[in-house]
Short mmCIF file of C-alpha atoms in Angstrom, two decimals:
data_model
loop_
_atom_site.label_atom_id
_atom_site.label_comp_id
_atom_site.label_asym_id
_atom_site.label_seq_id
_atom_site.Cartn_x
_atom_site.Cartn_y
_atom_site.Cartn_z
CA MET I 1 102.51 -180.47 90.10
CA ASP I 2 103.76 -183.30 87.88
CA ARG I 3 102.88 -186.71 89.30
CA ARG I 4 106.44 -187.96 89.00
CA VAL I 5 107.70 -184.98 90.98
CA ALA I 6 105.21 -185.74 93.74
CA VAL I 7 106.41 -189.36 93.82
CA PHE I 8 110.04 -188.29 94.10
CA GLN I 9 109.14 -185.87 96.86
CA SER I 10 107.23 -188.53 98.79
CA LEU I 11 110.07 -191.04 98.45
CA LYS I 12 112.56 -188.37 99.56
CA ILE I 13 115.22 -189.81 97.26
CA PHE I 14 117.27 -186.61 97.60
CA GLU I 15 116.75 -186.25 101.35
CA ASN I 16 119.98 -185.12 103.05
CA ARG I 17 121.92 -185.52 99.81
CA GLN I 18 124.29 -182.69 98.97
CA ALA I 19 123.57 -180.96 95.68
CA VAL I 20 125.61 -178.15 94.16
CA VAL I 21 124.11 -175.64 91.74
CA VAL I 22 126.58 -173.61 89.67
CA GLY I 23 125.45 -170.12 88.70
CA ALA I 24 123.07 -167.76 90.51
CA GLY I 25 121.02 -166.72 87.47
CA VAL I 26 117.32 -167.36 86.95
CA SER I 27 117.76 -171.04 86.02
CA GLY I 28 120.23 -171.68 88.84
CA LEU I 29 117.88 -170.25 91.46
CA ALA I 30 115.01 -172.30 90.02
CA ALA I 31 117.15 -175.46 90.29
CA CYS I 32 117.89 -174.58 93.93
CA ARG I 33 114.18 -174.25 94.72
CA PHE I 34 113.37 -177.55 93.05
CA LEU I 35 116.19 -179.46 94.74
CA LEU I 36 115.12 -178.14 98.12
CA SER I 37 111.57 -179.33 97.44
CA LEU I 38 113.02 -182.81 96.82
CA GLY I 39 114.74 -182.80 100.21
CA ALA I 40 118.30 -182.06 99.15
CA ARG I 41 120.80 -179.85 100.89
CA VAL I 42 121.89 -177.25 98.34
CA ARG I 43 125.11 -175.31 97.94
CA LEU I 44 124.84 -172.50 95.40
CA VAL I 45 128.23 -171.55 93.96
CA ASP I 46 129.00 -168.57 91.77
CA ALA I 47 132.28 -167.20 90.46
CA LYS I 48 131.28 -163.61 91.30
CA ALA I 49 133.17 -162.82 94.49
CA ASP I 50 130.90 -159.87 95.30
CA LEU I 51 127.59 -161.75 95.04
CA PRO I 52 125.58 -160.82 98.16
CA GLN I 53 124.34 -163.51 100.54
CA ASP I 54 120.79 -162.17 100.26
CA VAL I 55 120.53 -163.76 96.81
CA LEU I 56 119.53 -166.87 98.78
CA LEU I 57 116.34 -165.09 99.85
CA LYS I 58 115.15 -165.43 96.25
CA VAL I 59 115.17 -169.18 96.86
CA HIS I 60 113.90 -169.51 100.44
CA ALA I 61 112.87 -167.12 103.20
CA ASP I 62 115.05 -168.96 105.74
CA PRO I 63 118.01 -170.50 103.86
CA ALA I 64 119.78 -171.93 106.92
CA SER I 65 116.71 -173.89 108.00
CA VAL I 66 116.66 -175.89 104.75
CA GLY I 67 120.39 -176.37 104.29
CA LEU I 68 120.85 -173.75 101.59
CA THR I 69 124.28 -172.09 101.48
CA LEU I 70 126.20 -169.81 99.13
CA SER I 71 129.87 -170.05 98.12
CA THR I 72 131.33 -167.32 95.92
CA GLY I 73 134.58 -166.56 94.16
CA ALA I 74 136.94 -168.74 92.15
CA HIS I 75 135.73 -172.33 92.01
CA THR I 76 137.66 -174.95 93.99
CA PRO I 77 137.43 -178.76 94.21
CA ALA I 78 136.22 -178.43 97.82
CA GLN I 79 132.97 -176.88 96.56
CA PHE I 80 132.13 -180.04 94.61
CA ASN I 81 133.83 -183.10 96.09
CA ASP I 82 130.97 -183.97 98.48
CA ALA I 83 128.22 -183.47 95.87
CA HIS I 84 125.86 -186.25 94.87
CA LEU I 85 124.59 -184.06 92.04
CA ILE I 86 126.02 -180.96 90.34
CA VAL I 87 123.57 -178.87 88.30
CA LEU I 88 125.00 -176.36 85.83
CA SER I 89 123.15 -173.19 84.92
CA PRO I 90 123.06 -172.14 81.24
CA GLY I 91 126.12 -170.13 80.30
CA VAL I 92 128.42 -171.69 82.88
CA PRO I 93 131.66 -172.35 80.92
CA VAL I 94 132.07 -176.11 81.24
CA LYS I 95 135.65 -176.06 79.93
CA LYS I 96 136.67 -173.64 82.70
CA LEU I 97 135.12 -175.90 85.33
CA ALA I 98 136.88 -179.01 84.05
CA PRO I 99 140.04 -178.61 86.17
CA VAL I 100 138.11 -178.40 89.46
CA LEU I 101 135.78 -181.27 88.47
CA LYS I 102 138.52 -183.66 87.35
CA ASP I 103 138.00 -185.94 90.39
CA VAL I 104 134.18 -185.85 90.17
CA ASP I 105 132.22 -188.65 88.48
CA PRO I 106 130.99 -187.07 85.19
CA ALA I 107 127.63 -188.80 85.67
CA ARG I 108 127.00 -186.49 88.63
CA VAL I 109 127.29 -183.34 86.45
CA VAL I 110 124.15 -182.33 84.54
CA ALA I 111 122.66 -179.27 82.90
CA GLU I 112 119.64 -177.64 84.56
CA MET I 113 117.58 -178.56 81.49
CA GLU I 114 118.65 -182.20 81.72
CA PHE I 115 117.88 -182.35 85.45
CA ALA I 116 114.38 -180.93 84.99
CA SER I 117 113.66 -183.25 82.06
CA TRP I 118 113.98 -186.31 84.34
CA PHE I 119 110.62 -185.39 85.85
CA LEU I 120 108.63 -184.56 82.72
CA THR I 121 105.73 -186.63 81.42
CA GLU I 122 104.40 -184.11 78.90
CA PRO I 123 105.49 -184.11 75.24
CA VAL I 124 108.21 -181.59 74.47
CA ILE I 125 108.99 -179.46 71.42
CA ALA I 126 112.58 -178.25 71.81
CA ILE I 127 114.02 -175.57 69.55
CA THR I 128 117.65 -174.60 69.03
CA GLY I 129 119.66 -172.72 66.40
CA THR I 130 121.94 -169.73 66.12
CA ASN I 131 119.24 -167.19 65.27
CA GLY I 132 115.48 -166.92 65.61
CA LYS I 133 115.01 -169.30 68.55
CA THR I 134 112.93 -166.98 70.72
CA THR I 135 110.66 -165.76 67.92
CA THR I 136 110.05 -169.30 66.65
CA THR I 137 109.52 -170.76 70.11
CA THR I 138 106.95 -168.07 70.87
CA LEU I 139 105.28 -168.60 67.48
CA VAL I 140 104.99 -172.37 68.03
CA GLY I 141 103.35 -171.80 71.40
CA HIS I 142 101.00 -169.25 69.82
CA ILE I 143 99.91 -171.69 67.09
CA LEU I 144 99.30 -174.53 69.56
CA GLU I 145 97.27 -172.28 71.85
CA HIS I 146 95.21 -171.08 68.88
CA ALA I 147 94.50 -174.75 68.07
CA GLY I 148 93.15 -175.33 71.59
CA LEU I 149 96.17 -176.93 73.28
CA SER I 150 97.49 -175.61 76.58
CA THR I 151 101.21 -174.89 76.45
CA PHE I 152 104.17 -173.96 78.58
CA VAL I 153 106.65 -171.77 76.68
CA GLY I 154 109.97 -171.38 78.45
CA GLY I 155 113.39 -172.89 79.00
CA ASN I 156 116.00 -170.44 77.76
CA ILE I 157 113.31 -167.74 77.68
CA GLY I 158 110.97 -166.79 80.49
CA THR I 159 110.34 -169.51 83.06
CA PRO I 160 112.94 -172.26 83.65
CA LEU I 161 111.73 -175.86 83.49
CA CYS I 162 112.45 -176.39 87.20
CA ASP I 163 109.99 -173.63 88.10
CA TYR I 164 107.38 -175.12 85.75
CA LEU I 165 107.67 -178.44 87.58
CA MET I 166 106.84 -176.74 90.87
CA GLY I 167 103.69 -175.13 89.46
CA ASP I 168 100.13 -176.33 89.91
CA SER I 169 99.09 -176.65 86.26
CA GLN I 170 100.17 -179.20 83.67
CA ALA I 171 100.35 -178.20 80.01
CA ASP I 172 99.40 -180.35 77.02
CA VAL I 173 102.70 -179.51 75.28
CA LEU I 174 105.94 -177.94 76.49
CA VAL I 175 107.62 -175.63 73.98
CA ILE I 176 111.24 -175.14 75.02
CA GLU I 177 113.92 -172.84 73.68
CA ILE I 178 117.25 -174.49 74.35
CA SER I 179 120.75 -173.11 73.79
CA SER I 180 124.04 -174.84 73.08
CA PHE I 181 125.03 -174.02 76.68
CA GLN I 182 122.05 -175.98 77.99
CA LEU I 183 122.64 -178.90 75.64
CA GLN I 184 126.12 -179.54 76.95
CA ASN I 185 125.78 -182.09 79.76
CA CYS I 186 122.38 -183.22 78.48
CA ARG I 187 122.51 -187.01 78.26
CA SER I 188 118.91 -188.28 78.37
CA PHE I 189 116.79 -185.32 77.21
CA LYS I 190 114.43 -186.68 74.52
CA PRO I 191 111.98 -184.21 72.97
CA ARG I 192 109.05 -185.52 70.92
CA VAL I 193 109.91 -182.86 68.33
CA ALA I 194 113.37 -181.26 68.09
CA ALA I 195 114.25 -178.45 65.73
CA LEU I 196 117.50 -176.88 64.51
CA LEU I 197 116.56 -173.60 62.81
CA ASN I 198 119.97 -172.64 61.42
CA PHE I 199 123.65 -172.68 62.25
CA SER I 200 126.39 -170.06 61.95
CA ALA I 201 129.28 -168.60 63.92
CA ASN I 202 128.26 -167.58 67.44
CA HIS I 203 129.43 -168.01 71.04
CA LEU I 204 133.00 -168.66 69.92
CA ASP I 205 133.96 -166.84 73.09
CA TYR I 206 132.42 -169.85 74.89
CA HIS I 207 132.89 -172.86 72.60
CA LEU I 208 136.31 -174.12 71.55
CA ASP I 209 135.44 -173.97 67.84
CA MET I 210 132.59 -174.34 65.34
CA GLU I 211 132.71 -178.13 65.54
CA GLU I 212 132.18 -178.10 69.30
CA TYR I 213 129.37 -175.58 68.88
CA LEU I 214 127.57 -177.73 66.28
CA SER I 215 128.12 -180.91 68.30
CA ALA I 216 126.45 -179.23 71.28
CA LYS I 217 123.45 -178.27 69.13
CA LEU I 218 123.11 -181.81 67.78
CA GLN I 219 122.89 -183.24 71.31
CA LEU I 220 119.23 -182.24 71.05
CA PHE I 221 118.60 -185.06 68.56
CA ALA I 222 120.85 -187.76 69.99
CA ARG I 223 118.25 -189.59 72.14
CA GLN I 224 115.32 -189.32 69.73
CA ASP I 225 113.91 -192.50 68.21
CA HIS I 226 111.64 -193.41 65.28
CA ALA I 227 108.57 -192.06 67.12
CA CYS I 228 110.12 -188.58 67.24
CA VAL I 229 110.49 -185.83 64.64
CA ALA I 230 113.67 -183.91 63.80
CA VAL I 231 113.00 -180.60 62.04
CA ILE I 232 116.06 -179.28 60.19
CA PRO I 233 116.88 -176.87 57.35
CA GLU I 234 116.84 -178.51 53.92
CA SER I 235 120.20 -176.78 53.30
CA MET I 236 121.77 -178.83 56.12
CA ARG I 237 120.12 -182.18 55.38
CA GLU I 238 123.09 -183.72 53.56
CA GLU I 239 125.62 -182.58 56.16
CA LEU I 240 123.55 -183.74 59.12
CA THR I 241 122.46 -187.08 57.75
CA ALA I 242 126.11 -187.85 56.98
CA ARG I 243 126.71 -187.52 60.72
CA ASN I 244 123.92 -190.00 61.58
CA PHE I 245 122.80 -187.33 64.01
CA THR I 246 119.43 -188.88 64.93
CA LYS I 247 117.11 -191.88 64.62
CA ALA I 248 114.06 -189.62 64.42
CA ARG I 249 111.96 -189.03 61.31
CA ILE I 250 113.50 -186.05 59.51
CA ASP I 251 111.25 -183.23 58.31
CA ALA I 252 113.27 -180.58 56.45
CA PHE I 253 112.05 -177.05 55.72
CA THR I 254 112.82 -174.29 53.25
CA SER I 255 111.69 -170.66 53.03
CA GLU I 256 108.54 -171.40 51.05
CA ALA I 257 105.89 -168.66 51.32
CA GLN I 258 103.11 -170.98 52.45
CA PHE I 259 101.84 -168.68 55.21
CA ASP I 260 101.34 -164.93 55.39
CA CYS I 261 102.58 -163.17 58.53
CA PRO I 262 102.80 -159.36 58.33
CA GLY I 263 104.36 -159.27 61.79
CA LEU I 264 107.39 -161.33 60.71
CA PRO I 265 108.97 -159.86 57.55
CA GLY I 266 111.94 -161.26 55.65
CA ALA I 267 113.15 -164.54 54.17
CA HIS I 268 114.66 -165.65 57.49
CA ASN I 269 111.23 -165.42 59.11
CA ARG I 270 109.65 -167.39 56.26
CA GLU I 271 112.07 -170.17 57.20
CA ASN I 272 111.16 -169.83 60.89
CA ILE I 273 107.45 -170.02 60.01
CA ALA I 274 108.01 -173.07 57.81
CA ALA I 275 109.88 -174.75 60.67
CA ALA I 276 107.13 -173.86 63.15
CA TRP I 277 104.48 -175.45 60.91
CA ARG I 278 106.45 -178.71 60.81
CA MET I 279 106.76 -178.67 64.61
CA VAL I 280 103.03 -178.32 65.29
CA ARG I 281 101.76 -180.83 62.70
CA PRO I 282 102.52 -183.89 64.89
CA PHE I 283 100.08 -182.47 67.48
CA GLY I 284 97.09 -182.44 65.15
CA VAL I 285 97.18 -178.76 64.16
CA THR I 286 95.49 -178.22 60.80
CA GLU I 287 96.83 -175.94 58.08
CA ALA I 288 93.79 -173.67 58.48
CA GLN I 289 94.43 -173.33 62.23
CA ALA I 290 98.10 -172.60 61.62
CA ARG I 291 97.31 -170.06 58.89
CA ALA I 292 94.96 -168.08 61.13
CA ALA I 293 97.37 -168.13 64.09
CA ILE I 294 100.39 -167.12 62.00
CA ALA I 295 98.53 -164.23 60.35
CA ALA I 296 97.69 -162.81 63.78
CA PHE I 297 101.19 -163.17 65.26
CA LYS I 298 103.03 -159.99 66.24
CA ALA I 299 106.79 -159.44 66.25
CA LEU I 300 108.53 -159.74 69.60
CA PRO I 301 110.28 -156.82 71.28
CA HIS I 302 113.88 -156.23 70.16
CA ARG I 303 113.44 -158.34 67.01
CA ILE I 304 113.02 -156.09 63.94
CA GLU I 305 110.63 -154.01 66.05
CA PRO I 306 109.58 -150.54 64.83
CA VAL I 307 109.92 -148.17 67.80
CA GLY I 308 109.40 -144.72 66.33
CA GLU I 309 109.36 -142.46 63.30
CA ALA I 310 110.49 -138.88 62.74
CA GLY I 311 110.34 -136.95 59.50
CA GLY I 312 109.74 -140.08 57.47
CA VAL I 313 112.72 -141.89 59.06
CA LEU I 314 111.81 -145.21 60.68
CA PHE I 315 113.66 -146.43 63.80
CA VAL I 316 113.84 -150.23 64.09
CA ASN I 317 115.06 -152.07 67.18
CA ASP I 318 116.75 -155.40 66.41
CA SER I 319 118.89 -155.46 69.56
CA LYS I 320 118.48 -159.24 69.79
CA ALA I 321 120.68 -159.51 66.67
CA THR I 322 123.91 -160.58 68.35
CA THR I 323 125.42 -162.42 65.34
CA LEU I 324 126.50 -161.47 61.83
CA ASP I 325 123.89 -163.75 60.25
CA SER I 326 121.08 -162.10 62.17
CA VAL I 327 122.27 -158.68 60.91
CA CYS I 328 122.12 -159.95 57.33
CA ALA I 329 118.59 -161.25 57.88
CA ALA I 330 117.45 -157.93 59.35
CA VAL I 331 118.97 -155.80 56.58
CA LYS I 332 117.36 -157.99 53.91
CA SER I 333 113.97 -157.44 55.56
CA PHE I 334 113.79 -153.87 54.24
CA GLU I 335 113.20 -152.47 50.78
CA ARG I 336 114.28 -149.04 52.00
CA PRO I 337 117.75 -147.53 52.50
CA VAL I 338 119.25 -148.61 55.83
CA ARG I 339 121.45 -146.68 58.26
CA LEU I 340 122.97 -149.51 60.29
CA LEU I 341 124.13 -149.37 63.92
CA LEU I 342 126.80 -151.91 64.97
CA GLY I 343 128.79 -152.28 68.18
CA GLY I 344 129.30 -154.09 71.46
CA VAL I 345 131.09 -157.27 72.54
CA PHE I 346 131.92 -159.23 69.39
CA LYS I 347 131.27 -162.98 69.60
CA GLY I 348 133.05 -164.20 66.50
CA GLY I 349 132.66 -164.64 62.76
CA ASP I 350 133.93 -163.10 59.53
CA VAL I 351 132.82 -159.45 59.30
CA ALA I 352 133.57 -159.51 55.56
CA SER I 353 130.61 -161.87 55.15
CA LEU I 354 128.38 -158.83 55.71
CA LEU I 355 129.60 -157.05 52.57
CA PRO I 356 127.51 -158.83 49.88
CA VAL I 357 124.30 -158.24 51.86
CA LEU I 358 125.00 -154.67 52.98
CA THR I 359 126.15 -153.46 49.55
CA GLY I 360 123.32 -151.68 47.79
CA ARG I 361 121.14 -151.73 50.90
CA VAL I 362 123.09 -149.84 53.58
CA GLU I 363 123.74 -146.12 53.14
CA SER I 364 125.94 -145.59 56.19
CA ILE I 365 127.16 -147.43 59.29
CA GLY I 366 127.28 -145.99 62.79
CA LEU I 367 129.59 -147.86 65.16
CA PHE I 368 129.22 -147.42 68.91
CA GLY I 369 130.87 -148.74 72.05
CA ALA I 370 133.20 -151.73 71.82
CA SER I 371 134.53 -153.64 68.78
CA ARG I 372 135.31 -150.62 66.63
CA GLU I 373 138.60 -152.31 65.79
CA VAL I 374 136.70 -155.38 64.51
CA PHE I 375 134.22 -153.60 62.24
CA GLU I 376 135.90 -150.42 61.00
CA PRO I 377 138.87 -151.86 59.04
CA VAL I 378 136.57 -154.20 57.08
CA LEU I 379 133.59 -151.89 56.48
CA ALA I 380 135.14 -148.42 56.13
CA PRO I 381 136.55 -149.04 52.61
CA HIS I 382 133.01 -149.75 51.38
CA PHE I 383 130.65 -147.52 53.38
CA PRO I 384 130.64 -144.19 55.20
CA VAL I 385 131.53 -145.34 58.74
CA SER I 386 131.49 -143.27 61.93
CA TRP I 387 132.12 -144.17 65.54
CA ASP I 388 130.67 -142.82 68.79
CA GLN I 389 131.27 -143.88 72.35
CA SER I 390 127.55 -144.16 73.17
CA LEU I 391 124.58 -145.63 71.33
CA GLU I 392 122.65 -142.37 71.72
CA ALA I 393 125.37 -140.34 70.01
CA ALA I 394 125.52 -142.86 67.17
CA VAL I 395 121.73 -142.79 66.68
CA ARG I 396 121.66 -139.00 66.58
CA ARG I 397 124.52 -138.90 64.08
CA GLN I 398 122.70 -141.33 61.76
CA PHE I 399 119.47 -139.36 62.06
CA ALA I 400 121.31 -136.21 61.01
CA LEU I 401 122.42 -138.05 57.85
CA ALA I 402 119.10 -139.75 57.13
CA LYS I 403 116.57 -138.80 54.46
CA PRO I 404 112.80 -139.43 54.49
CA GLY I 405 112.21 -143.09 53.70
CA ASP I 406 115.41 -144.30 55.40
CA VAL I 407 115.51 -146.87 58.19
CA ILE I 408 117.81 -146.43 61.19
CA LEU I 409 118.37 -150.04 62.19
CA LEU I 410 119.91 -151.14 65.47
CA SER I 411 121.14 -154.62 64.55
CA PRO I 412 124.45 -154.64 66.44
CA ALA I 413 125.90 -158.12 65.70
CA THR I 414 127.27 -158.26 69.25
CA ALA I 415 126.53 -158.93 72.88
CA SER I 416 125.72 -155.80 74.88
CA PHE I 417 127.78 -156.23 78.02
CA ASP I 418 130.25 -153.43 77.30
CA ALA I 419 127.55 -150.91 78.18
CA TYR I 420 124.27 -152.66 79.11
CA SER I 421 122.97 -155.45 81.32
CA GLY I 422 121.62 -157.27 78.27
CA TYR I 423 120.19 -156.85 74.79
CA THR I 424 116.79 -155.83 76.22
CA ALA I 425 118.35 -152.87 78.06
CA ARG I 426 120.18 -151.89 74.88
CA GLY I 427 116.95 -152.11 72.89
CA ARG I 428 115.04 -150.05 75.43
CA ASP I 429 117.72 -147.37 75.32
CA PHE I 430 117.52 -147.25 71.54
CA ALA I 431 113.74 -146.90 71.73
CA ARG I 432 114.13 -144.10 74.28
CA VAL I 433 116.48 -142.18 71.99
CA ALA I 434 114.22 -142.75 68.97
CA GLN I 435 111.19 -141.46 70.82
CA ALA I 436 113.13 -138.45 72.11
CA ILE I 437 114.22 -137.60 68.55
CA ALA I 438 110.63 -137.95 67.32
CA ALA I 439 109.42 -135.60 70.06
CA GLU I 440 112.16 -133.07 69.28
CA ALA I 441 111.44 -133.26 65.57
CA GLY I 442 107.73 -132.69 66.19
CA GLY I 443 106.86 -135.02 63.35
CA ALA I 444 108.96 -133.12 60.80
CA LYS I 445 112.66 -133.41 60.12
#
C-alpha cells in the first residue's frame, strides 16, 4: 500500500468524518472502500430508486458496523449538507447536481480520480480524447512493461485508482485512461505526462456544448509545469497554445508511419501509436524497445476486432465506436467493400460528416434499434439503407446482401443502452450472430 495512504490511515484524518459518494458504479464502490479504510463514515447515494441495499455488501461484509449507508432516489440537499467530502463517480451529471449542492462549499466536491490522486507518489501518464483512449492506454502499458517497467493500467478502464491504492504492490508508472466526466471537479491532479489524442463531438447529452466538453478535457493539463510533458495532436497545436492550456513541454504528434503494428490498422491507429511513443519516451524507453512491443500488440476486443468469416464475408466488431469520428476511422481501415451497421442511443454530432468517408467505401447501411430518425434521412439518399428492430436481424439482412470479399462492420456511432447493458454486451451479441451465421453457412455462402 502507498506510504502516504498508510500515513493518512495512521493519523485517522478522516475518522468520524461524514463522506458522501455519488454513484454506485465500480468507481463509486471503490471510493467507498477507500474512505472506510481512512476512517470515514460513508453515505453512498444513487439516483436509482430501485437500487437494492445489498449493493453495500460489495463494499463491506457488515456495512452498519463501519458506518456505511445507502440513500437512493432523487437527490436532495439533506443527503449532502453534513458532508465533509463529496466524491463524484464518473458519469454523474454535475450540472444536474448543482441545484442540490448550491449551499455546499465547492471545495468539498471532488471527482473520484481527483480524490485518489491526493495519495499518489508514483509518476502518472494520463490519457484522454474522444476516441482511442482505451486502445492507446493499453498500448502504453504494454510498451512500458516490455521495457521492464511495472505498470498499473486503469482509471476509466479496469481497476479504479482507489482500489489500486488499497493494493499491496506499487507500480513504477501508472497509466490512466481519464474521461471528461472524471476531469470535471479535478483541481490538483498533475500527471507527469498528459495526452489528448483527438477531439470531436461526443457526450453532448452530458456536456452543455462543445466548449464545455473541450474545457473539461483540458483540465488534464492545467496543473502541469515545465517538468511535465503534454502530448497533443499537431493539428490542434495552434488552437491549444492560443488558449495557454498548459505550462508543460508540448510534444505534438502526427500519423507518421514510424512503427509497424499489424494488430492496429488504419490512419487513426498510426496517430495513437505515434502518441504512445511520445508518452513512453520520458521514461527511458528506447525506439527499439517500443518497436518490438508495438509489433507484438494485439487489437482489443470490440475495437475493429474480426470475430468471424462466412463465405468470404468478414465480420468485424467495432462496438466501442460510439461516435461519428470513430466510425469514419473504422471504415477507412478497410480496403474492401463495407456493409455498415449503425444504431443505438445517439450522442450528438453531424451525421452528414460521414458522407465523404462512406462514399465509395460503403455498399449498404443496416440500421438497428434506436436513432433511425437520426441516420435514415441523411444517409438514405446516398446509400441503400434498411432498418431492423434488432441487431441480429440487421446483421442477417446485410449478410444476405454481401458478396465474397465484403466486410460486415458493426461500428454503430452510438451508445448501446437502448438494447444492451453496454458496448461490450452489444459486441458480444454481434460476435454470437456472426459465429452462428458462419456455422449455418458451413464455410460457404
